[in-house]
Amino acid sequence: MGHIEGKFGYVDDICLLLTGPSLETTAILLADGTAEVIEWGRRNALEFDPAKCDLVHLDRGRGGSQTVMVNGATVTPSPTVRWLGFHIDSKLTFRTHTERWSAKALRVAHHLRGLS
């Protein structure tokens, strides 16, 4: 069976990292782990919005798309997710992250050039 490798959080941003032999297994673990986080939030007067949930499968290139139910809402996997300013893609290439930051740096460079 799979394992919950870690639960990470900062204020109201929570990240669950799970491992397992299949997407189906990790989806079950994620549903269970999410239920624990939601219950923890209730006990600590925090409410998590399922509409703001993101999901990315890190699956060693096998492909596949396993949805997960979070508090009655279906969360569909996306190719990248943003967490604490980092854009994480399913292949861990960080291509999206570097492209976005490169584009920001280029915009700043154009603004600076315009000032000189």
PDB file of N, CA, C and O in Angstrom, residues 8-83:
ATOM      1  N   PHE A   8       2.621  19.338   4.780  1.00  0.00           N
ATOM      2  CA  PHE A   8       3.324  20.590   4.902  1.00  0.00           C
ATOM      3  C   PHE A   8       2.306  21.711   4.864  1.00  0.00           C
ATOM      4  O   PHE A   8       1.322  21.620   4.147  1.00  0.00           O
ATOM      5  N   GLY A   9       2.550  22.771   5.597  1.00  0.00           N
ATOM      6  CA  GLY A   9       1.611  23.873   5.568  1.00  0.00           C
ATOM      7  C   GLY A   9       2.237  25.187   5.954  1.00  0.00           C
ATOM      8  O   GLY A   9       3.255  25.238   6.634  1.00  0.00           O
ATOM      9  N   TYR A  10       1.621  26.237   5.453  1.00  0.00           N
ATOM     10  CA  TYR A  10       1.997  27.591   5.806  1.00  0.00           C
ATOM     11  C   TYR A  10       0.715  28.393   5.791  1.00  0.00           C
ATOM     12  O   TYR A  10       0.084  28.542   4.742  1.00  0.00           O
ATOM     13  N   VAL A  11       0.301  28.870   6.945  1.00  0.00           N
ATOM     14  CA  VAL A  11      -0.950  29.579   7.141  1.00  0.00           C
ATOM     15  C   VAL A  11      -2.084  28.687   6.623  1.00  0.00           C
ATOM     16  O   VAL A  11      -2.364  27.665   7.210  1.00  0.00           O
ATOM     17  N   ASP A  12      -2.714  29.040   5.493  1.00  0.00           N
ATOM     18  CA  ASP A  12      -3.818  28.212   5.000  1.00  0.00           C
ATOM     19  C   ASP A  12      -3.445  27.463   3.721  1.00  0.00           C
ATOM     20  O   ASP A  12      -4.308  26.955   3.022  1.00  0.00           O
ATOM     21  N   ASP A  13      -2.153  27.382   3.400  1.00  0.00           N
ATOM     22  CA  ASP A  13      -1.699  26.584   2.260  1.00  0.00           C
ATOM     23  C   ASP A  13      -1.186  25.251   2.780  1.00  0.00           C
ATOM     24  O   ASP A  13      -0.218  25.196   3.533  1.00  0.00           O
ATOM     25  N   ILE A  14      -1.853  24.188   2.385  1.00  0.00           N
ATOM     26  CA  ILE A  14      -1.509  22.850   2.849  1.00  0.00           C
ATOM     27  C   ILE A  14      -1.051  22.020   1.654  1.00  0.00           C
ATOM     28  O   ILE A  14      -1.619  22.114   0.577  1.00  0.00           O
ATOM     29  N   CYS A  15      -0.048  21.197   1.863  1.00  0.00           N
ATOM     30  CA  CYS A  15       0.439  20.308   0.816  1.00  0.00           C
ATOM     31  C   CYS A  15       0.544  18.908   1.403  1.00  0.00           C
ATOM     32  O   CYS A  15       1.115  18.718   2.479  1.00  0.00           O
ATOM     33  N   LEU A  16      -0.027  17.942   0.717  1.00  0.00           N
ATOM     34  CA  LEU A  16       0.092  16.547   1.117  1.00  0.00           C
ATOM     35  C   LEU A  16       0.935  15.836   0.068  1.00  0.00           C
ATOM     36  O   LEU A  16       0.651  15.921  -1.124  1.00  0.00           O
ATOM     37  N   LEU A  17       1.963  15.144   0.509  1.00  0.00           N
ATOM     38  CA  LEU A  17       2.827  14.383  -0.388  1.00  0.00           C
ATOM     39  C   LEU A  17       2.614  12.910  -0.085  1.00  0.00           C
ATOM     40  O   LEU A  17       2.805  12.467   1.048  1.00  0.00           O
ATOM     41  N   LEU A  18       2.189  12.153  -1.114  1.00  0.00           N
ATOM     42  CA  LEU A  18       1.855  10.749  -0.927  1.00  0.00           C
ATOM     43  C   LEU A  18       2.598   9.891  -1.929  1.00  0.00           C
ATOM     44  O   LEU A  18       2.847  10.323  -3.047  1.00  0.00           O
ATOM     45  N   THR A  19       2.910   8.660  -1.527  1.00  0.00           N
ATOM     46  CA  THR A  19       3.510   7.713  -2.460  1.00  0.00           C
ATOM     47  C   THR A  19       2.687   6.442  -2.462  1.00  0.00           C
ATOM     48  O   THR A  19       2.051   6.089  -1.470  1.00  0.00           O
ATOM     49  N   GLY A  20       2.701   5.759  -3.598  1.00  0.00           N
ATOM     50  CA  GLY A  20       1.963   4.511  -3.698  1.00  0.00           C
ATOM     51  C   GLY A  20       2.246   3.837  -5.020  1.00  0.00           C
ATOM     52  O   GLY A  20       2.811   4.439  -5.932  1.00  0.00           O
ATOM     53  N   PRO A  21       1.824   2.592  -5.153  1.00  0.00           N
ATOM     54  CA  PRO A  21       2.095   1.823  -6.372  1.00  0.00           C
ATOM     55  C   PRO A  21       1.228   2.225  -7.562  1.00  0.00           C
ATOM     56  O   PRO A  21       1.518   1.849  -8.688  1.00  0.00           O
ATOM     57  N   SER A  22       0.155   2.997  -7.318  1.00  0.00           N
ATOM     58  CA  SER A  22      -0.739   3.388  -8.419  1.00  0.00           C
ATOM     59  C   SER A  22      -1.418   4.704  -8.085  1.00  0.00           C
ATOM     60  O   SER A  22      -1.471   5.124  -6.922  1.00  0.00           O
ATOM     61  N   LEU A  23      -1.949   5.335  -9.134  1.00  0.00           N
ATOM     62  CA  LEU A  23      -2.702   6.569  -8.922  1.00  0.00           C
ATOM     63  C   LEU A  23      -3.953   6.311  -8.092  1.00  0.00           C
ATOM     64  O   LEU A  23      -4.357   7.137  -7.283  1.00  0.00           O
ATOM     65  N   GLU A  24      -4.555   5.160  -8.295  1.00  0.00           N
ATOM     66  CA  GLU A  24      -5.762   4.822  -7.538  1.00  0.00           C
ATOM     67  C   GLU A  24      -5.451   4.746  -6.042  1.00  0.00           C
ATOM     68  O   GLU A  24      -6.216   5.240  -5.215  1.00  0.00           O
ATOM     69  N   THR A  25      -4.315   4.139  -5.697  1.00  0.00           N
ATOM     70  CA  THR A  25      -3.925   4.020  -4.292  1.00  0.00           C
ATOM     71  C   THR A  25      -3.671   5.389  -3.688  1.00  0.00           C
ATOM     72  O   THR A  25      -4.150   5.698  -2.591  1.00  0.00           O
ATOM     73  N   THR A  26      -2.913   6.223  -4.401  1.00  0.00           N
ATOM     74  CA  THR A  26      -2.613   7.541  -3.844  1.00  0.00           C
ATOM     75  C   THR A  26      -3.856   8.416  -3.788  1.00  0.00           C
ATOM     76  O   THR A  26      -3.977   9.256  -2.901  1.00  0.00           O
ATOM     77  N   ALA A  27      -4.811   8.200  -4.706  1.00  0.00           N
ATOM     78  CA  ALA A  27      -6.061   8.956  -4.648  1.00  0.00           C
ATOM     79  C   ALA A  27      -6.840   8.615  -3.380  1.00  0.00           C
ATOM     80  O   ALA A  27      -7.400   9.503  -2.736  1.00  0.00           O
ATOM     81  N   ILE A  28      -6.855   7.345  -3.010  1.00  0.00           N
ATOM     82  CA  ILE A  28      -7.535   6.936  -1.771  1.00  0.00           C
ATOM     83  C   ILE A  28      -6.834   7.541  -0.564  1.00  0.00           C
ATOM     84  O   ILE A  28      -7.476   8.095   0.340  1.00  0.00           O
ATOM     85  N   LEU A  29      -5.501   7.468  -0.552  1.00  0.00           N
ATOM     86  CA  LEU A  29      -4.736   8.066   0.547  1.00  0.00           C
ATOM     87  C   LEU A  29      -4.955   9.570   0.628  1.00  0.00           C
ATOM     88  O   LEU A  29      -5.067  10.137   1.715  1.00  0.00           O
ATOM     89  N   LEU A  30      -5.012  10.212  -0.541  1.00  0.00           N
ATOM     90  CA  LEU A  30      -5.220  11.655  -0.566  1.00  0.00           C
ATOM     91  C   LEU A  30      -6.593  12.027  -0.025  1.00  0.00           C
ATOM     92  O   LEU A  30      -6.732  12.994   0.719  1.00  0.00           O
ATOM     93  N   ALA A  31      -7.598  11.257  -0.391  1.00  0.00           N
ATOM     94  CA  ALA A  31      -8.943  11.516   0.138  1.00  0.00           C
ATOM     95  C   ALA A  31      -8.945  11.381   1.660  1.00  0.00           C
ATOM     96  O   ALA A  31      -9.509  12.223   2.371  1.00  0.00           O
ATOM     97  N   ASP A  32      -8.280  10.348   2.176  1.00  0.00           N
ATOM     98  CA  ASP A  32      -8.196  10.158   3.628  1.00  0.00           C
ATOM     99  C   ASP A  32      -7.395  11.285   4.292  1.00  0.00           C
ATOM    100  O   ASP A  32      -7.793  11.831   5.314  1.00  0.00           O
ATOM    101  N   GLY A  33      -6.256  11.625   3.697  1.00  0.00           N
ATOM    102  CA  GLY A  33      -5.414  12.685   4.249  1.00  0.00           C
ATOM    103  C   GLY A  33      -6.105  14.032   4.230  1.00  0.00           C
ATOM    104  O   GLY A  33      -5.985  14.827   5.166  1.00  0.00           O
ATOM    105  N   THR A  34      -6.850  14.281   3.160  1.00  0.00           N
ATOM    106  CA  THR A  34      -7.581  15.534   3.058  1.00  0.00           C
ATOM    107  C   THR A  34      -8.674  15.609   4.114  1.00  0.00           C
ATOM    108  O   THR A  34      -8.890  16.656   4.717  1.00  0.00           O
ATOM    109  N   ALA A  35      -9.349  14.501   4.356  1.00  0.00           N
ATOM    110  CA  ALA A  35     -10.381  14.467   5.403  1.00  0.00           C
ATOM    111  C   ALA A  35      -9.761  14.801   6.759  1.00  0.00           C
ATOM    112  O   ALA A  35     -10.358  15.538   7.555  1.00  0.00           O
ATOM    113  N   GLU A  36      -8.555  14.282   7.028  1.00  0.00           N
ATOM    114  CA  GLU A  36      -7.858  14.601   8.283  1.00  0.00           C
ATOM    115  C   GLU A  36      -7.544  16.087   8.374  1.00  0.00           C
ATOM    116  O   GLU A  36      -7.716  16.698   9.427  1.00  0.00           O
ATOM    117  N   VAL A  37      -7.079  16.675   7.274  1.00  0.00           N
ATOM    118  CA  VAL A  37      -6.736  18.102   7.267  1.00  0.00           C
ATOM    119  C   VAL A  37      -7.990  18.946   7.479  1.00  0.00           C
ATOM    120  O   VAL A  37      -7.975  19.917   8.237  1.00  0.00           O
ATOM    121  N   ILE A  38      -9.087  18.582   6.821  1.00  0.00           N
ATOM    122  CA  ILE A  38     -10.334  19.331   6.978  1.00  0.00           C
ATOM    123  C   ILE A  38     -10.824  19.243   8.416  1.00  0.00           C
ATOM    124  O   ILE A  38     -11.256  20.237   8.997  1.00  0.00           O
ATOM    125  N   GLU A  39     -10.734  18.064   9.017  1.00  0.00           N
ATOM    126  CA  GLU A  39     -11.135  17.906  10.429  1.00  0.00           C
ATOM    127  C   GLU A  39     -10.233  18.732  11.337  1.00  0.00           C
ATOM    128  O   GLU A  39     -10.693  19.380  12.269  1.00  0.00           O
ATOM    129  N   TRP A  40      -8.921  18.719  11.073  1.00  0.00           N
ATOM    130  CA  TRP A  40      -7.988  19.539  11.847  1.00  0.00           C
ATOM    131  C   TRP A  40      -8.373  21.020  11.727  1.00  0.00           C
ATOM    132  O   TRP A  40      -8.366  21.752  12.708  1.00  0.00           O
ATOM    133  N   GLY A  41      -8.741  21.436  10.496  1.00  0.00           N
ATOM    134  CA  GLY A  41      -9.162  22.814  10.291  1.00  0.00           C
ATOM    135  C   GLY A  41     -10.406  23.162  11.091  1.00  0.00           C
ATOM    136  O   GLY A  41     -10.470  24.232  11.700  1.00  0.00           O
ATOM    137  N   ARG A  42     -11.355  22.258  11.119  1.00  0.00           N
ATOM    138  CA  ARG A  42     -12.577  22.504  11.911  1.00  0.00           C
ATOM    139  C   ARG A  42     -12.251  22.692  13.393  1.00  0.00           C
ATOM    140  O   ARG A  42     -12.787  23.580  14.036  1.00  0.00           O
ATOM    141  N   ARG A  43     -11.353  21.851  13.893  1.00  0.00           N
ATOM    142  CA  ARG A  43     -10.967  21.956  15.311  1.00  0.00           C
ATOM    143  C   ARG A  43     -10.215  23.247  15.612  1.00  0.00           C
ATOM    144  O   ARG A  43     -10.217  23.711  16.746  1.00  0.00           O
ATOM    145  N   ASN A  44      -9.598  23.832  14.595  1.00  0.00           N
ATOM    146  CA  ASN A  44      -8.800  25.041  14.783  1.00  0.00           C
ATOM    147  C   ASN A  44      -9.413  26.268  14.108  1.00  0.00           C
ATOM    148  O   ASN A  44      -8.724  27.249  13.840  1.00  0.00           O
ATOM    149  N   ALA A  45     -10.712  26.213  13.863  1.00  0.00           N
ATOM    150  CA  ALA A  45     -11.484  27.323  13.299  1.00  0.00           C
ATOM    151  C   ALA A  45     -10.961  27.777  11.945  1.00  0.00           C
ATOM    152  O   ALA A  45     -10.936  28.961  11.638  1.00  0.00           O
ATOM    153  N   LEU A  46     -10.524  26.828  11.105  1.00  0.00           N
ATOM    154  CA  LEU A  46     -10.093  27.119   9.736  1.00  0.00           C
ATOM    155  C   LEU A  46     -11.001  26.367   8.775  1.00  0.00           C
ATOM    156  O   LEU A  46     -11.376  25.230   9.027  1.00  0.00           O
ATOM    157  N   GLU A  47     -11.337  27.027   7.681  1.00  0.00           N
ATOM    158  CA  GLU A  47     -12.163  26.359   6.682  1.00  0.00           C
ATOM    159  C   GLU A  47     -11.400  26.347   5.363  1.00  0.00           C
ATOM    160  O   GLU A  47     -10.883  27.362   4.916  1.00  0.00           O
ATOM    161  N   PHE A  48     -11.313  25.172   4.747  1.00  0.00           N
ATOM    162  CA  PHE A  48     -10.621  25.021   3.472  1.00  0.00           C
ATOM    163  C   PHE A  48     -11.643  24.979   2.354  1.00  0.00           C
ATOM    164  O   PHE A  48     -12.660  24.312   2.463  1.00  0.00           O
ATOM    165  N   ASP A  49     -11.356  25.682   1.277  1.00  0.00           N
ATOM    166  CA  ASP A  49     -12.260  25.768   0.138  1.00  0.00           C
ATOM    167  C   ASP A  49     -11.864  24.736  -0.917  1.00  0.00           C
ATOM    168  O   ASP A  49     -10.800  24.862  -1.531  1.00  0.00           O
ATOM    169  N   PRO A  50     -12.692  23.710  -1.146  1.00  0.00           N
ATOM    170  CA  PRO A  50     -12.363  22.701  -2.156  1.00  0.00           C
ATOM    171  C   PRO A  50     -12.144  23.290  -3.544  1.00  0.00           C
ATOM    172  O   PRO A  50     -11.384  22.759  -4.338  1.00  0.00           O
ATOM    173  N   ALA A  51     -12.793  24.410  -3.850  1.00  0.00           N
ATOM    174  CA  ALA A  51     -12.628  25.038  -5.165  1.00  0.00           C
ATOM    175  C   ALA A  51     -11.205  25.563  -5.365  1.00  0.00           C
ATOM    176  O   ALA A  51     -10.773  25.770  -6.494  1.00  0.00           O
ATOM    177  N   LYS A  52     -10.478  25.758  -4.281  1.00  0.00           N
ATOM    178  CA  LYS A  52      -9.106  26.262  -4.378  1.00  0.00           C
ATOM    179  C   LYS A  52      -8.072  25.137  -4.299  1.00  0.00           C
ATOM    180  O   LYS A  52      -6.881  25.394  -4.241  1.00  0.00           O
ATOM    181  N   CYS A  53      -8.535  23.904  -4.292  1.00  0.00           N
ATOM    182  CA  CYS A  53      -7.613  22.768  -4.213  1.00  0.00           C
ATOM    183  C   CYS A  53      -6.986  22.497  -5.575  1.00  0.00           C
ATOM    184  O   CYS A  53      -7.653  22.569  -6.600  1.00  0.00           O
ATOM    185  N   ASP A  54      -5.704  22.197  -5.562  1.00  0.00           N
ATOM    186  CA  ASP A  54      -4.980  21.814  -6.769  1.00  0.00           C
ATOM    187  C   ASP A  54      -4.410  20.426  -6.563  1.00  0.00           C
ATOM    188  O   ASP A  54      -4.098  20.027  -5.444  1.00  0.00           O
ATOM    189  N   LEU A  55      -4.244  19.714  -7.661  1.00  0.00           N
ATOM    190  CA  LEU A  55      -3.741  18.350  -7.603  1.00  0.00           C
ATOM    191  C   LEU A  55      -2.799  18.118  -8.767  1.00  0.00           C
ATOM    192  O   LEU A  55      -3.118  18.464  -9.908  1.00  0.00           O
ATOM    193  N   VAL A  56      -1.628  17.569  -8.487  1.00  0.00           N
ATOM    194  CA  VAL A  56      -0.712  17.161  -9.539  1.00  0.00           C
ATOM    195  C   VAL A  56      -0.199  15.777  -9.188  1.00  0.00           C
ATOM    196  O   VAL A  56       0.109  15.495  -8.025  1.00  0.00           O
ATOM    197  N   HIS A  57      -0.183  14.894 -10.173  1.00  0.00           N
ATOM    198  CA  HIS A  57       0.348  13.551  -9.976  1.00  0.00           C
ATOM    199  C   HIS A  57       1.793  13.528 -10.465  1.00  0.00           C
ATOM    200  O   HIS A  57       2.074  13.909 -11.602  1.00  0.00           O
ATOM    201  N   LEU A  58       2.708  13.086  -9.626  1.00  0.00           N
ATOM    202  CA  LEU A  58       4.102  12.874 -10.007  1.00  0.00           C
ATOM    203  C   LEU A  58       4.222  11.383 -10.260  1.00  0.00           C
ATOM    204  O   LEU A  58       4.350  10.596  -9.327  1.00  0.00           O
ATOM    205  N   ASP A  59       4.148  10.986 -11.529  1.00  0.00           N
ATOM    206  CA  ASP A  59       3.927   9.574 -11.822  1.00  0.00           C
ATOM    207  C   ASP A  59       4.994   8.901 -12.689  1.00  0.00           C
ATOM    208  O   ASP A  59       4.729   7.904 -13.335  1.00  0.00           O
ATOM    209  N   ARG A  60       6.194   9.423 -12.738  1.00  0.00           N
ATOM    210  CA  ARG A  60       7.299   8.820 -13.496  1.00  0.00           C
ATOM    211  C   ARG A  60       6.952   8.575 -14.955  1.00  0.00           C
ATOM    212  O   ARG A  60       7.375   7.598 -15.560  1.00  0.00           O
ATOM    213  N   GLY A  61       6.142   9.447 -15.525  1.00  0.00           N
ATOM    214  CA  GLY A  61       5.849   9.377 -16.953  1.00  0.00           C
ATOM    215  C   GLY A  61       4.848   8.334 -17.383  1.00  0.00           C
ATOM    216  O   GLY A  61       4.656   8.095 -18.557  1.00  0.00           O
ATOM    217  N   ARG A  62       4.188   7.680 -16.433  1.00  0.00           N
ATOM    218  CA  ARG A  62       3.202   6.660 -16.805  1.00  0.00           C
ATOM    219  C   ARG A  62       1.928   7.270 -17.351  1.00  0.00           C
ATOM    220  O   ARG A  62       1.133   6.607 -17.976  1.00  0.00           O
ATOM    221  N   GLY A  63       1.719   8.536 -17.077  1.00  0.00           N
ATOM    222  CA  GLY A  63       0.494   9.190 -17.526  1.00  0.00           C
ATOM    223  C   GLY A  63      -0.672   8.811 -16.623  1.00  0.00           C
ATOM    224  O   GLY A  63      -0.516   8.148 -15.617  1.00  0.00           O
ATOM    225  N   GLY A  64      -1.802   9.247 -16.966  1.00  0.00           N
ATOM    226  CA  GLY A  64      -2.986   8.935 -16.173  1.00  0.00           C
ATOM    227  C   GLY A  64      -3.512  10.174 -15.487  1.00  0.00           C
ATOM    228  O   GLY A  64      -2.805  11.161 -15.328  1.00  0.00           O
ATOM    229  N   SER A  65      -4.757  10.097 -15.107  1.00  0.00           N
ATOM    230  CA  SER A  65      -5.403  11.239 -14.486  1.00  0.00           C
ATOM    231  C   SER A  65      -6.447  10.717 -13.515  1.00  0.00           C
ATOM    232  O   SER A  65      -7.505  10.262 -13.927  1.00  0.00           O
ATOM    233  N   GLN A  66      -6.134  10.748 -12.251  1.00  0.00           N
ATOM    234  CA  GLN A  66      -7.042  10.245 -11.226  1.00  0.00           C
ATOM    235  C   GLN A  66      -7.610  11.426 -10.451  1.00  0.00           C
ATOM    236  O   GLN A  66      -6.865  12.161  -9.819  1.00  0.00           O
ATOM    237  N   THR A  67      -8.925  11.621 -10.533  1.00  0.00           N
ATOM    238  CA  THR A  67      -9.559  12.689  -9.766  1.00  0.00           C
ATOM    239  C   THR A  67      -9.687  12.267  -8.309  1.00  0.00           C
ATOM    240  O   THR A  67      -9.606  11.086  -7.987  1.00  0.00           O
ATOM    241  N   VAL A  68      -9.885  13.246  -7.442  1.00  0.00           N
ATOM    242  CA  VAL A  68     -10.010  12.991  -6.010  1.00  0.00           C
ATOM    243  C   VAL A  68     -11.183  13.798  -5.480  1.00  0.00           C
ATOM    244  O   VAL A  68     -11.390  14.939  -5.886  1.00  0.00           O
ATOM    245  N   MET A  69     -11.954  13.200  -4.585  1.00  0.00           N
ATOM    246  CA  MET A  69     -13.057  13.900  -3.933  1.00  0.00           C
ATOM    247  C   MET A  69     -12.527  14.600  -2.682  1.00  0.00           C
ATOM    248  O   MET A  69     -11.887  13.973  -1.844  1.00  0.00           O
ATOM    249  N   VAL A  70     -12.762  15.905  -2.601  1.00  0.00           N
ATOM    250  CA  VAL A  70     -12.341  16.697  -1.443  1.00  0.00           C
ATOM    251  C   VAL A  70     -13.563  17.404  -0.894  1.00  0.00           C
ATOM    252  O   VAL A  70     -14.104  18.296  -1.537  1.00  0.00           O
ATOM    253  N   ASN A  71     -14.005  16.984   0.277  1.00  0.00           N
ATOM    254  CA  ASN A  71     -15.133  17.617   0.954  1.00  0.00           C
ATOM    255  C   ASN A  71     -16.352  17.727   0.034  1.00  0.00           C
ATOM    256  O   ASN A  71     -17.012  18.751  -0.026  1.00  0.00           O
ATOM    257  N   GLY A  72     -16.610  16.672  -0.724  1.00  0.00           N
ATOM    258  CA  GLY A  72     -17.772  16.631  -1.600  1.00  0.00           C
ATOM    259  C   GLY A  72     -17.563  17.222  -2.981  1.00  0.00           C
ATOM    260  O   GLY A  72     -18.462  17.197  -3.805  1.00  0.00           O
ATOM    261  N   ALA A  73     -16.365  17.773  -3.257  1.00  0.00           N
ATOM    262  CA  ALA A  73     -16.076  18.359  -4.568  1.00  0.00           C
ATOM    263  C   ALA A  73     -15.018  17.519  -5.280  1.00  0.00           C
ATOM    264  O   ALA A  73     -14.107  16.994  -4.645  1.00  0.00           O
ATOM    265  N   THR A  74     -15.140  17.406  -6.592  1.00  0.00           N
ATOM    266  CA  THR A  74     -14.173  16.653  -7.378  1.00  0.00           C
ATOM    267  C   THR A  74     -13.016  17.560  -7.761  1.00  0.00           C
ATOM    268  O   THR A  74     -13.216  18.648  -8.298  1.00  0.00           O
ATOM    269  N   VAL A  75     -11.791  17.114  -7.455  1.00  0.00           N
ATOM    270  CA  VAL A  75     -10.588  17.851  -7.834  1.00  0.00           C
ATOM    271  C   VAL A  75      -9.918  17.082  -8.963  1.00  0.00           C
ATOM    272  O   VAL A  75      -9.594  15.905  -8.822  1.00  0.00           O
ATOM    273  N   THR A  76      -9.734  17.761 -10.085  1.00  0.00           N
ATOM    274  CA  THR A  76      -9.128  17.163 -11.272  1.00  0.00           C
ATOM    275  C   THR A  76      -7.658  17.542 -11.337  1.00  0.00           C
ATOM    276  O   THR A  76      -7.311  18.704 -11.108  1.00  0.00           O
ATOM    277  N   PRO A  77      -6.783  16.591 -11.645  1.00  0.00           N
ATOM    278  CA  PRO A  77      -5.354  16.902 -11.734  1.00  0.00           C
ATOM    279  C   PRO A  77      -5.054  17.913 -12.839  1.00  0.00           C
ATOM    280  O   PRO A  77      -5.744  17.959 -13.854  1.00  0.00           O
ATOM    281  N   SER A  78      -4.043  18.718 -12.614  1.00  0.00           N
ATOM    282  CA  SER A  78      -3.584  19.656 -13.632  1.00  0.00           C
ATOM    283  C   SER A  78      -2.101  19.400 -13.888  1.00  0.00           C
ATOM    284  O   SER A  78      -1.432  18.773 -13.073  1.00  0.00           O
ATOM    285  N   PRO A  79      -1.572  19.881 -15.019  1.00  0.00           N
ATOM    286  CA  PRO A  79      -0.160  19.618 -15.322  1.00  0.00           C
ATOM    287  C   PRO A  79       0.799  20.329 -14.383  1.00  0.00           C
ATOM    288  O   PRO A  79       1.905  19.861 -14.151  1.00  0.00           O
ATOM    289  N   THR A  80       0.381  21.473 -13.824  1.00  0.00           N
ATOM    290  CA  THR A  80       1.223  22.186 -12.864  1.00  0.00           C
ATOM    291  C   THR A  80       0.355  22.720 -11.733  1.00  0.00           C
ATOM    292  O   THR A  80      -0.838  22.980 -11.913  1.00  0.00           O
ATOM    293  N   VAL A  81       0.966  22.885 -10.578  1.00  0.00           N
ATOM    294  CA  VAL A  81       0.304  23.535  -9.451  1.00  0.00           C
ATOM    295  C   VAL A  81       1.254  24.588  -8.903  1.00  0.00           C
ATOM    296  O   VAL A  81       2.465  24.496  -9.061  1.00  0.00           O
ATOM    297  N   ARG A  82       0.700  25.592  -8.248  1.00  0.00           N
ATOM    298  CA  ARG A  82       1.506  26.627  -7.624  1.00  0.00           C
ATOM    299  C   ARG A  82       1.352  26.488  -6.120  1.00  0.00           C
ATOM    300  O   ARG A  82       0.234  26.452  -5.605  1.00  0.00           O
ATOM    301  N   TRP A  83       2.483  26.392  -5.436  1.00  0.00           N
ATOM    302  CA  TRP A  83       2.461  26.293  -3.979  1.00  0.00           C
ATOM    303  C   TRP A  83       3.570  27.151  -3.417  1.00  0.00           C
ATOM    304  O   TRP A  83       4.745  26.952  -3.745  1.00  0.00           O
TER     305      TRP A  83
END
